[in-house]
PDB file of C-alpha atoms in Angstrom:
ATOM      1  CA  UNK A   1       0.000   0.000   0.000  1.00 67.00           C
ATOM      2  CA  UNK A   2       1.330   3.711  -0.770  1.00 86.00           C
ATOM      3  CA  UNK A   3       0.929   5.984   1.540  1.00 94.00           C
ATOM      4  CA  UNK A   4       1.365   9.605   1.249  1.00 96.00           C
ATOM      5  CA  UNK A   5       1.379  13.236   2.285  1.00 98.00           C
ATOM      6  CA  UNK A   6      -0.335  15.495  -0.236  1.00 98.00           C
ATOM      7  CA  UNK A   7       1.005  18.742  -1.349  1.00 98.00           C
ATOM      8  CA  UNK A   8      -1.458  21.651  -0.737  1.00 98.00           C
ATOM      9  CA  UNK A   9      -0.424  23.029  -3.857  1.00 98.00           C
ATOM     10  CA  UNK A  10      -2.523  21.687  -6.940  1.00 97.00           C
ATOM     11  CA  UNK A  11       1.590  22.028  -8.720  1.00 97.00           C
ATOM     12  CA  UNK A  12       2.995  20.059  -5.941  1.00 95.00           C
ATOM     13  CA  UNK A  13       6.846  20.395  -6.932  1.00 94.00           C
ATOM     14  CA  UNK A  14       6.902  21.040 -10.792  1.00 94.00           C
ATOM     15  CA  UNK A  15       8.821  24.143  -9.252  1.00 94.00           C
ATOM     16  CA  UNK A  16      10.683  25.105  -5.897  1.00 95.00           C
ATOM     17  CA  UNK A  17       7.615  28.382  -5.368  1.00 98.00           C
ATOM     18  CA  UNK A  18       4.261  26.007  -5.234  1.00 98.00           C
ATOM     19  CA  UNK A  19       2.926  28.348  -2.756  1.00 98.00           C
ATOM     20  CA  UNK A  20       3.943  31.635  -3.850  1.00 98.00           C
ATOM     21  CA  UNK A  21       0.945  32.290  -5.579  1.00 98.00           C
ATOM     22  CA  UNK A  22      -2.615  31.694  -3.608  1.00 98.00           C
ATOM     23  CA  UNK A  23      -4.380  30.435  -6.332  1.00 97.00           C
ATOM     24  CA  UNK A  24      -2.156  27.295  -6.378  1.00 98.00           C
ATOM     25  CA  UNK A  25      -3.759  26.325  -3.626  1.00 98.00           C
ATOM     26  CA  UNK A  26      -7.083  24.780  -4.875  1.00 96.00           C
ATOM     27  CA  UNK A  27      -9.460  23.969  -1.337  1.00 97.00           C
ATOM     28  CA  UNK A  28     -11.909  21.429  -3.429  1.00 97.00           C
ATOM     29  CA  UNK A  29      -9.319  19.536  -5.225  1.00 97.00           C
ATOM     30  CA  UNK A  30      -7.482  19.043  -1.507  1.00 98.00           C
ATOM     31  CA  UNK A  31     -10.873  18.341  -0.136  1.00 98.00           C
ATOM     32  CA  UNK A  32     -11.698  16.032  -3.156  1.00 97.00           C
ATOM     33  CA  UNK A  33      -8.640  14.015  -3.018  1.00 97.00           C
ATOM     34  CA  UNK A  34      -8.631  13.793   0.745  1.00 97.00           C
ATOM     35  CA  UNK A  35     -12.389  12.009   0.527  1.00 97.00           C
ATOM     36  CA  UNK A  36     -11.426   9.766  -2.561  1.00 97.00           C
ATOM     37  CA  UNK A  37      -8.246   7.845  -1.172  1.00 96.00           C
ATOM     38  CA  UNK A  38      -9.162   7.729   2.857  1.00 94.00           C
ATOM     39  CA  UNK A  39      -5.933   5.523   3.958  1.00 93.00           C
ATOM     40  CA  UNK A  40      -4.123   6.387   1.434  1.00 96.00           C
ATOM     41  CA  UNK A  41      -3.979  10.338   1.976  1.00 98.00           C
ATOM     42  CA  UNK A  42      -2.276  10.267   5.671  1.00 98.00           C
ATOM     43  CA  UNK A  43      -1.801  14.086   5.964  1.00 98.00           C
ATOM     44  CA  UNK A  44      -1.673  17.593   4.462  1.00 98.00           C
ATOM     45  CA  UNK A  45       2.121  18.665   3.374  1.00 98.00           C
ATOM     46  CA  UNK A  46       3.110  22.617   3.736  1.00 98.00           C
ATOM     47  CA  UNK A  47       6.358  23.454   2.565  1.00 98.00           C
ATOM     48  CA  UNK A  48       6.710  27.081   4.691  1.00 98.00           C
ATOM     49  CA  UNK A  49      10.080  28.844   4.171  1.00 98.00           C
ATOM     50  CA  UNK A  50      11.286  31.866   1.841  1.00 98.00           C
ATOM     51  CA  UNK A  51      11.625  30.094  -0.968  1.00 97.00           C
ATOM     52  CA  UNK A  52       8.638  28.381  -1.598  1.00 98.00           C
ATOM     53  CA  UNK A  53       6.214  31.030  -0.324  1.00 98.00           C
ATOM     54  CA  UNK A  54       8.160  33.957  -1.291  1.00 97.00           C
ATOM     55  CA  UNK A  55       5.860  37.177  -0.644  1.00 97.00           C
ATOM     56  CA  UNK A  56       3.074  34.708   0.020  1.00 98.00           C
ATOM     57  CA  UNK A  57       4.409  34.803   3.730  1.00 97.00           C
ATOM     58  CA  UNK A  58       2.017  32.964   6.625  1.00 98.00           C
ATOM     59  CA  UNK A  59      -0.888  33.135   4.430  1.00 98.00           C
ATOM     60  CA  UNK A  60      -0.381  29.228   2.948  1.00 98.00           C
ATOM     61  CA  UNK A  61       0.190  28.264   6.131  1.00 98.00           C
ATOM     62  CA  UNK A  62      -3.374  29.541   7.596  1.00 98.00           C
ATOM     63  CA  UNK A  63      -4.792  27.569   4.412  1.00 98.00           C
ATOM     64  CA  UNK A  64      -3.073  24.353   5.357  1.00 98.00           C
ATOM     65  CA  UNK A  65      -4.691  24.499   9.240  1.00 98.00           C
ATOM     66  CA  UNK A  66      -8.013  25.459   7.377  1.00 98.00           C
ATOM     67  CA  UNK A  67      -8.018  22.393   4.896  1.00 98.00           C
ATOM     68  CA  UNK A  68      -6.620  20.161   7.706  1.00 98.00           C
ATOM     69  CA  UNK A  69      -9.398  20.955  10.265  1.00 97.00           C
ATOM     70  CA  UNK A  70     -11.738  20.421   7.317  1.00 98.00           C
ATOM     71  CA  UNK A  71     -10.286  16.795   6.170  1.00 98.00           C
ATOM     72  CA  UNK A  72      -8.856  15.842   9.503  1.00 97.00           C
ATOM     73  CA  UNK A  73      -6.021  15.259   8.566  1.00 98.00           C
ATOM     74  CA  UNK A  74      -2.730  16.075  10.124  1.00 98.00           C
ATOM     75  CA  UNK A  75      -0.164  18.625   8.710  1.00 98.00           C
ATOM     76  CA  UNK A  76       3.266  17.784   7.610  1.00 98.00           C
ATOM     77  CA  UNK A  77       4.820  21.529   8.024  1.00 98.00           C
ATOM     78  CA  UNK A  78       8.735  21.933   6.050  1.00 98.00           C
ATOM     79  CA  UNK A  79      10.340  24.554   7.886  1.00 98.00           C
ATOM     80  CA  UNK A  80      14.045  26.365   6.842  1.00 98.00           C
ATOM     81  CA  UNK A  81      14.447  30.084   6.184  1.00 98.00           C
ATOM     82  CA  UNK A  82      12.458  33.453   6.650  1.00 98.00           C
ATOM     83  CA  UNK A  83      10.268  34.585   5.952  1.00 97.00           C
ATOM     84  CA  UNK A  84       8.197  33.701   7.459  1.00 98.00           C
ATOM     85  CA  UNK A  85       9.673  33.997  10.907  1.00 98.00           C
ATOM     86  CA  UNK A  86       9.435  30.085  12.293  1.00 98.00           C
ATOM     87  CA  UNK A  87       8.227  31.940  15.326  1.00 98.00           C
ATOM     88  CA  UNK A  88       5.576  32.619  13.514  1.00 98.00           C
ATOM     89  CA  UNK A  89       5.084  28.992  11.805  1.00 98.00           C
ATOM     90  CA  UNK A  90       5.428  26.491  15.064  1.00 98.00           C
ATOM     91  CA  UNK A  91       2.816  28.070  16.940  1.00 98.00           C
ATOM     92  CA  UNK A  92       0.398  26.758  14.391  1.00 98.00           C
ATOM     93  CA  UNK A  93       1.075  23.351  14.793  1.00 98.00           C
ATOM     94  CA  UNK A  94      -0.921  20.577  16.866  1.00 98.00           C
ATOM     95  CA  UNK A  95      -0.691  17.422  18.424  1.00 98.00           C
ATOM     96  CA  UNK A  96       0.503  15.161  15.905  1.00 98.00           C
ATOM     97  CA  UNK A  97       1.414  17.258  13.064  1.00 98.00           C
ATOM     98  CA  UNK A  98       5.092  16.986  11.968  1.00 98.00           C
ATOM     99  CA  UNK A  99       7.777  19.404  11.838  1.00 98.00           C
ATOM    100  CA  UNK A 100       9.951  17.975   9.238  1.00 98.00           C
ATOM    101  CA  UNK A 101      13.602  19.583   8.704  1.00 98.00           C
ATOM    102  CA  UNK A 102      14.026  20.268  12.489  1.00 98.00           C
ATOM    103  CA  UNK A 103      17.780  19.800  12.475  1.00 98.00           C
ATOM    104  CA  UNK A 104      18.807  22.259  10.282  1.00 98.00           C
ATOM    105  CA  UNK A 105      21.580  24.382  10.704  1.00 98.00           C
ATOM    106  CA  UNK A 106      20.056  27.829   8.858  1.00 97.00           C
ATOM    107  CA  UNK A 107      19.393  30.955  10.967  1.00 96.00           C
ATOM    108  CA  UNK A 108      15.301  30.809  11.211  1.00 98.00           C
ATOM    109  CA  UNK A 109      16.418  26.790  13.233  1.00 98.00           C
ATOM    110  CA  UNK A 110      14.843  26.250  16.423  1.00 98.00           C
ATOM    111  CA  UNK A 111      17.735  26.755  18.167  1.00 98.00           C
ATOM    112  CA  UNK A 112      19.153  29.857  20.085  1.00 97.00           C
ATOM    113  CA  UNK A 113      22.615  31.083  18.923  1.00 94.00           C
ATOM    114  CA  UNK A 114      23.752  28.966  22.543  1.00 95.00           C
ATOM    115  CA  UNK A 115      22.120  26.032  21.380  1.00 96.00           C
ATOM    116  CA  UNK A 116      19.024  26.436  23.523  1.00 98.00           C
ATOM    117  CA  UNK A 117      15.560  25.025  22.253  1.00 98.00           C
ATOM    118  CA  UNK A 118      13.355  28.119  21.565  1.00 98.00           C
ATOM    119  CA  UNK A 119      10.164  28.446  23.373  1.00 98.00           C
ATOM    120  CA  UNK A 120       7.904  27.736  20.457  1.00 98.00           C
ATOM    121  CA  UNK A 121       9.810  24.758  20.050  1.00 98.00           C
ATOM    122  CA  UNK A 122       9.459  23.226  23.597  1.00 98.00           C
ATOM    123  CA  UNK A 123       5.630  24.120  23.690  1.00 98.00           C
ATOM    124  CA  UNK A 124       5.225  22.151  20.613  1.00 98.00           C
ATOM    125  CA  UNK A 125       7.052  19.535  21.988  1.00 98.00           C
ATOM    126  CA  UNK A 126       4.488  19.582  25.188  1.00 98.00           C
ATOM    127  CA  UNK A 127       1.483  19.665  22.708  1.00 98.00           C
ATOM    128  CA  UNK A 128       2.821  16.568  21.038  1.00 98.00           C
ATOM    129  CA  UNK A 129       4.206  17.955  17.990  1.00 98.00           C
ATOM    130  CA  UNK A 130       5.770  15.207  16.020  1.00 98.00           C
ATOM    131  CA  UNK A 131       9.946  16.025  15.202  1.00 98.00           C
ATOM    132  CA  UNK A 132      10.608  14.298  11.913  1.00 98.00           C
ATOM    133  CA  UNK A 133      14.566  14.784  10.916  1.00 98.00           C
ATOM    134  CA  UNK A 134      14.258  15.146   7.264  1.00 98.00           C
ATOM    135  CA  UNK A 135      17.877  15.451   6.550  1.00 98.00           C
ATOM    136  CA  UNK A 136      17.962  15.997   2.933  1.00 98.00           C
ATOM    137  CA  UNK A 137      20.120  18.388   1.101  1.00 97.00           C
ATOM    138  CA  UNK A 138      20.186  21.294   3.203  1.00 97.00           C
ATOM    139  CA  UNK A 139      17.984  20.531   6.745  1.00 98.00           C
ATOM    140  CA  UNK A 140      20.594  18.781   8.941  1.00 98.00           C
ATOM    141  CA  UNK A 141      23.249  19.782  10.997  1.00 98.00           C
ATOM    142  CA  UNK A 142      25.782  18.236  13.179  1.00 98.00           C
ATOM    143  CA  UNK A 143      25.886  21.155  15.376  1.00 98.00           C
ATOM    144  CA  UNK A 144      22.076  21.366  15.959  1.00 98.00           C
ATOM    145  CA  UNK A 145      21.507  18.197  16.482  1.00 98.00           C
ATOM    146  CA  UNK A 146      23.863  18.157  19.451  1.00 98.00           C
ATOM    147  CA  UNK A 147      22.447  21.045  20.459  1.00 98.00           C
ATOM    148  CA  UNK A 148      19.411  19.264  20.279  1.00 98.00           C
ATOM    149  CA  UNK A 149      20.252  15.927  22.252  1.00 98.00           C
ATOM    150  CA  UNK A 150      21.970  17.681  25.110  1.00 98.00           C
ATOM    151  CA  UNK A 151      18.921  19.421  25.794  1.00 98.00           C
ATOM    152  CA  UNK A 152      16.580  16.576  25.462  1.00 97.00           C
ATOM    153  CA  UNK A 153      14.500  17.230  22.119  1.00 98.00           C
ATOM    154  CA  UNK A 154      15.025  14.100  20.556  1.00 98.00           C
ATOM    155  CA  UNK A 155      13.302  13.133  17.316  1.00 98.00           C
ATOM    156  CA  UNK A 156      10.037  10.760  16.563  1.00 98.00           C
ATOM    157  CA  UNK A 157      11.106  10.000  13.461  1.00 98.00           C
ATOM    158  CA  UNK A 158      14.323   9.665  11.189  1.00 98.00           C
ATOM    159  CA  UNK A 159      13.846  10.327   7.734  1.00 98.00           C
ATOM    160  CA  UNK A 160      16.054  10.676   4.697  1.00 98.00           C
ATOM    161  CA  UNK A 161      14.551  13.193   2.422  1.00 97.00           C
ATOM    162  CA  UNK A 162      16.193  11.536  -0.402  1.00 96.00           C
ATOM    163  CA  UNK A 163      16.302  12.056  -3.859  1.00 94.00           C
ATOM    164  CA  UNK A 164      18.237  10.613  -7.113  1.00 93.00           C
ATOM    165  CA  UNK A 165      20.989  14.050  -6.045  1.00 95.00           C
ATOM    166  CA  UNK A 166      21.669  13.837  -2.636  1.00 95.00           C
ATOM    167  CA  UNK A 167      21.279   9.933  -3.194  1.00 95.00           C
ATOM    168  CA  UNK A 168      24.151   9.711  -5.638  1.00 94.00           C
ATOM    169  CA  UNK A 169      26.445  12.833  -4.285  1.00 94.00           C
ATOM    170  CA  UNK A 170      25.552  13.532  -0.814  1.00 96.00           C
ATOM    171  CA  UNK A 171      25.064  14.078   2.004  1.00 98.00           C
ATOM    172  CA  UNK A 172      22.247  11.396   2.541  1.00 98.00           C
ATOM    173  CA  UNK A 173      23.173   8.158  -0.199  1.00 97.00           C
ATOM    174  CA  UNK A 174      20.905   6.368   2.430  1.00 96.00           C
ATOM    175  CA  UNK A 175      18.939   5.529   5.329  1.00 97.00           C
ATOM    176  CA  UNK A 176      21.420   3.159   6.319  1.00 97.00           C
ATOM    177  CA  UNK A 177      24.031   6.580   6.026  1.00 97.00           C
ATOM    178  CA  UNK A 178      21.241   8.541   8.448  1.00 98.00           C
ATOM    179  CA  UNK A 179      21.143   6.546  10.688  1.00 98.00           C
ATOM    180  CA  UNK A 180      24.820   5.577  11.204  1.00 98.00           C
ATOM    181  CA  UNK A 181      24.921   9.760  11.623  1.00 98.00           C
ATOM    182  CA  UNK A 182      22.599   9.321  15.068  1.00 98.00           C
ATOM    183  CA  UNK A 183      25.252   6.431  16.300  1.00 98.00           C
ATOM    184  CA  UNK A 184      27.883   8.922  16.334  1.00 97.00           C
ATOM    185  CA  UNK A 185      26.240  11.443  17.919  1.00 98.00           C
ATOM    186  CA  UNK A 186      25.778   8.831  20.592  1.00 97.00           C
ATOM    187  CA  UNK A 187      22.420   7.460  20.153  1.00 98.00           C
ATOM    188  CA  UNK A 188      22.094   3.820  20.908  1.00 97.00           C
ATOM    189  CA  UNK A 189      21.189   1.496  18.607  1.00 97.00           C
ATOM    190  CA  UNK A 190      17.975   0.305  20.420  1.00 97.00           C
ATOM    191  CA  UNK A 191      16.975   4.197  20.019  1.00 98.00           C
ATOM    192  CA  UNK A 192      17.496   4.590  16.423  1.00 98.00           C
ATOM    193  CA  UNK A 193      16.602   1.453  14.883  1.00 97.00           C
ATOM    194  CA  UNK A 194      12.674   2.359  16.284  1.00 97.00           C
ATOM    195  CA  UNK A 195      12.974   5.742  15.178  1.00 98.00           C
ATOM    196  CA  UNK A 196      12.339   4.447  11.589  1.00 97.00           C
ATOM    197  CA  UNK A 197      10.360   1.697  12.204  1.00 96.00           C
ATOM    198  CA  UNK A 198       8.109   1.840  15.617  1.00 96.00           C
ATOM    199  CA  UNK A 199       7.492   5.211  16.185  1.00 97.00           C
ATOM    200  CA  UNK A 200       6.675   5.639  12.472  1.00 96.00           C
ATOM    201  CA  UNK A 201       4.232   2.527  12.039  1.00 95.00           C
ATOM    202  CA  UNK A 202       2.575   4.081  15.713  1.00 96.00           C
ATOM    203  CA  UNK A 203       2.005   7.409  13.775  1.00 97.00           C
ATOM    204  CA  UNK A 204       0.469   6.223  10.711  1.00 96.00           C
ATOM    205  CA  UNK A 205      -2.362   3.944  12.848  1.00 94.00           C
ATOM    206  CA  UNK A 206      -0.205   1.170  11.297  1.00 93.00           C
ATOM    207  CA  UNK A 207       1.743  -0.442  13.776  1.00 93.00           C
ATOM    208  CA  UNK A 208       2.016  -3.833  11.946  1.00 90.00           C
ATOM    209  CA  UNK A 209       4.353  -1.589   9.465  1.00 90.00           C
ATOM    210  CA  UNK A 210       6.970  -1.265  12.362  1.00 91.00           C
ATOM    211  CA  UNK A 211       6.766  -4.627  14.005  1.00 90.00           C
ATOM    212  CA  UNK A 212       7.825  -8.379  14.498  1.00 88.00           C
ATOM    213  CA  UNK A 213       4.846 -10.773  15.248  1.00 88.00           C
ATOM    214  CA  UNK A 214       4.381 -14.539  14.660  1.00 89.00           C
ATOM    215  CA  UNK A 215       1.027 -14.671  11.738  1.00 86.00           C
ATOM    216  CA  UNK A 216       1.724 -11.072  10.434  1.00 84.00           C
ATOM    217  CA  UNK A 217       3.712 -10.133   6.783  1.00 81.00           C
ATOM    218  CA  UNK A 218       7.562 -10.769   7.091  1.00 79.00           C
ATOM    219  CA  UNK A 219       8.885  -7.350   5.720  1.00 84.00           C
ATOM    220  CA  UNK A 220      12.287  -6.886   7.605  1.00 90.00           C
ATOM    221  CA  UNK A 221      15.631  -5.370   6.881  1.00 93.00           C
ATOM    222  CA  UNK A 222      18.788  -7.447   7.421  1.00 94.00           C
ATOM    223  CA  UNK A 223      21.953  -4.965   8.417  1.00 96.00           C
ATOM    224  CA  UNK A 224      24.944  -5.415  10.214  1.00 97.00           C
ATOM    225  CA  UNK A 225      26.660  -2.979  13.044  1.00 97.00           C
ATOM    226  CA  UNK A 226      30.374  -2.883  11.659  1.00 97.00           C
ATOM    227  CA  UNK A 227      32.904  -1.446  14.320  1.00 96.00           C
ATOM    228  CA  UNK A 228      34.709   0.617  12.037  1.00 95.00           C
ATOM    229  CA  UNK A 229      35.777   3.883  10.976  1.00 95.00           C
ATOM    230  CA  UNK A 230      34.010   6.163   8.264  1.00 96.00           C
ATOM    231  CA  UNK A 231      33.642   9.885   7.179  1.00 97.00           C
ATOM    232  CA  UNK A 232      29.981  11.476   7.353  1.00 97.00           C
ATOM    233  CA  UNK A 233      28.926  14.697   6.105  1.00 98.00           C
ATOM    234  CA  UNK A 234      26.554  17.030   7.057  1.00 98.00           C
ATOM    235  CA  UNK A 235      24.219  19.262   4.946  1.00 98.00           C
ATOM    236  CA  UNK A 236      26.405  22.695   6.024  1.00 97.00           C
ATOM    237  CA  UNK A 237      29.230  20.619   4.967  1.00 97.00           C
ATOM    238  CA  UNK A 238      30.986  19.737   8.153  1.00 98.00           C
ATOM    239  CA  UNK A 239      32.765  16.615   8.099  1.00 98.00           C
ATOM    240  CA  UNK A 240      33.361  13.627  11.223  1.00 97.00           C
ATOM    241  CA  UNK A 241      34.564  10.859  11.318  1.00 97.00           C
ATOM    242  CA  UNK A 242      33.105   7.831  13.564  1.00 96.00           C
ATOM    243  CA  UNK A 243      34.244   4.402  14.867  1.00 95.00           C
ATOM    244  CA  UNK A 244      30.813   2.260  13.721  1.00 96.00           C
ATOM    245  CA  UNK A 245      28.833   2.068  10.591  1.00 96.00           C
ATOM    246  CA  UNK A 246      24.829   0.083   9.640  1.00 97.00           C
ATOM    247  CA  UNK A 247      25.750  -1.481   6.934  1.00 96.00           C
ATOM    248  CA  UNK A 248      22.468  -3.376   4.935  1.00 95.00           C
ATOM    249  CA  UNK A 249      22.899  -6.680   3.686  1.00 95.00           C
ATOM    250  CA  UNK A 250      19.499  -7.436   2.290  1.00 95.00           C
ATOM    251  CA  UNK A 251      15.637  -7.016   2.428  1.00 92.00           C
ATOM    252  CA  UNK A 252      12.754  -9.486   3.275  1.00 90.00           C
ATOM    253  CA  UNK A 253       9.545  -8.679   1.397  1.00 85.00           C
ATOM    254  CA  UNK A 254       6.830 -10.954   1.849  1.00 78.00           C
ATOM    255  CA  UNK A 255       8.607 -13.556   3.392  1.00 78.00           C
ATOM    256  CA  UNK A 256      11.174 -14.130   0.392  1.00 86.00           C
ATOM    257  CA  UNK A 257      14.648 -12.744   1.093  1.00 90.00           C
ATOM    258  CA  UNK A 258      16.811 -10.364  -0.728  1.00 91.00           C
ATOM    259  CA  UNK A 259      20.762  -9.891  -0.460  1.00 91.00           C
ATOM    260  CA  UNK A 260      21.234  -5.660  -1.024  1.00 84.00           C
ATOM    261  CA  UNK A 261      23.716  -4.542  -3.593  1.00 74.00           C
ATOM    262  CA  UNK A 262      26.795  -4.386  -2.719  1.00 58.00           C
ATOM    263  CA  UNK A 263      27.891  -0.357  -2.679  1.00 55.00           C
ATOM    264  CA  UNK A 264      29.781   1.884   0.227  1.00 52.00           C
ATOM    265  CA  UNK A 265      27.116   3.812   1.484  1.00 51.00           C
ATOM    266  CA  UNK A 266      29.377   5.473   4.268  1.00 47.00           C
ATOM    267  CA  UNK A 267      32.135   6.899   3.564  1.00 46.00           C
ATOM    268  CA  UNK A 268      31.969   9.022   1.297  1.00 48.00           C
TER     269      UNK A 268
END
């Protein structure tokens, strides 16, 4: 089964400014879709910084709560840089929407310039606010996200944000790459592995997704924890090297197994 987040805007991303202009935004279409695929449509996806609203500013963002009150369905808000201000954008936010992109390392974060969590942040956090990493190209930082552990704001969810670019030249190449990121920052295994699993199945209403049970579908991932060193980047460019690495060695869908290509995911 696919599931998804749909865009707000009827362009979704033909271009990076899908809610610059207002009447991108078509209400009945959203609506329309949201009735036609129930299970399939999980949530309602905003992409709010500078340069996909442009002079647009808030405004898409107040659409998005309207349409998600109206469908029910939760918001999946991308934050990175102002305007709008992202004290402007948390605020706006409910229990279990996401904040995607909430390691990055640009100036609107939700850091304060001593690493502190800023208030908007920490009241989301106590309204159960879902923190989604969301690494991709440009959303994740090193420096934040110690920041971010030593003050307790840990994530829900690990994501990649990956694409065929940041896939093939950095700085995701994988989950597997992710993930091994969180080790070094001293996560433990037993944290991170649910991050991508049980915590995501549990937010979806889908917790067979993200789980191990005699009688249910066998879809696992077979990895290995290698205690050796390997060069991670960041998406500011900052550069570490750690002492263990996930590497995958194969998939099993269905019940039938399958060995992963071979390929240095790690260090790069």
């Amino acid at each position: 089964m696919c599931l998804l987040f749909l865009n707000i805007s009827r362009i979704g991303l033909q271009r990076v400014d899908e809610l610059s202009r207002l009447e991108w935004i078509d209400r009945q279409k959203v609506l329309s879709a949201a009735h036609a695929y129930p299970g399939f449509i999980v949530g309602l996806k905003a992409r709010i910084s500078r340069s996909v609203v442009k002079d647009s500013g808030i405004r898409p963002l107040v659409i998005a709560r309207e349409l998600s009150d109206e469908t029910g369905l939760p918001l999946m808000v991308h934050i990175g840089s102002a305007p709008p201000d992202i004290t402007e954008v948390i605020p706006m936010l409910r229990k279990n929407d996401i904040i995607t992109h909430y390691l990055n390392g640009k100036s609107n974060n939700l850091f304060d310039e001593s690493g502190g969590p800023l208030k908007v942040l920490t009241e989301a956090v106590r309204r159960g606010v879902h923190l989604d990493v969301g690494h991709g190209t440009a959303s994740f930082s090193f420096r934040v996200a110690e920041a971010a552990k030593l003050h307790g704001i840990r994530p829900d969810t690990i994501s990649t944000d990956i694409y065929r670019g940041n896939r093939l030249h950095g700085p995701v190449y994988s989950m597997a790459n992710v993930l091994t990121k969180f080790l070094g920052l001293g996560y433990p295994l037993q944290e991170v592995i649910p991050l991508v699993t049980e915590h995501a199945a549990r937010w979806l209403g889908r917790p067979e997704l993200g789980r191990i049970h005699v009688g249910e579908a066998a879809n696992l991932t077979v990895f290995a924890l290698n205690d050796e060193a390997v060069e991670l980047v960041d998406s500011e460019g900052e550069r570490r090297v750690y002492g263990r690495n996930i590497e995958p060695k194969g998939v099993v869908i269905n019940g039938q197994f399958m060995e992963c290509e071979v390929r240095s995911e790690t260090s790069h």
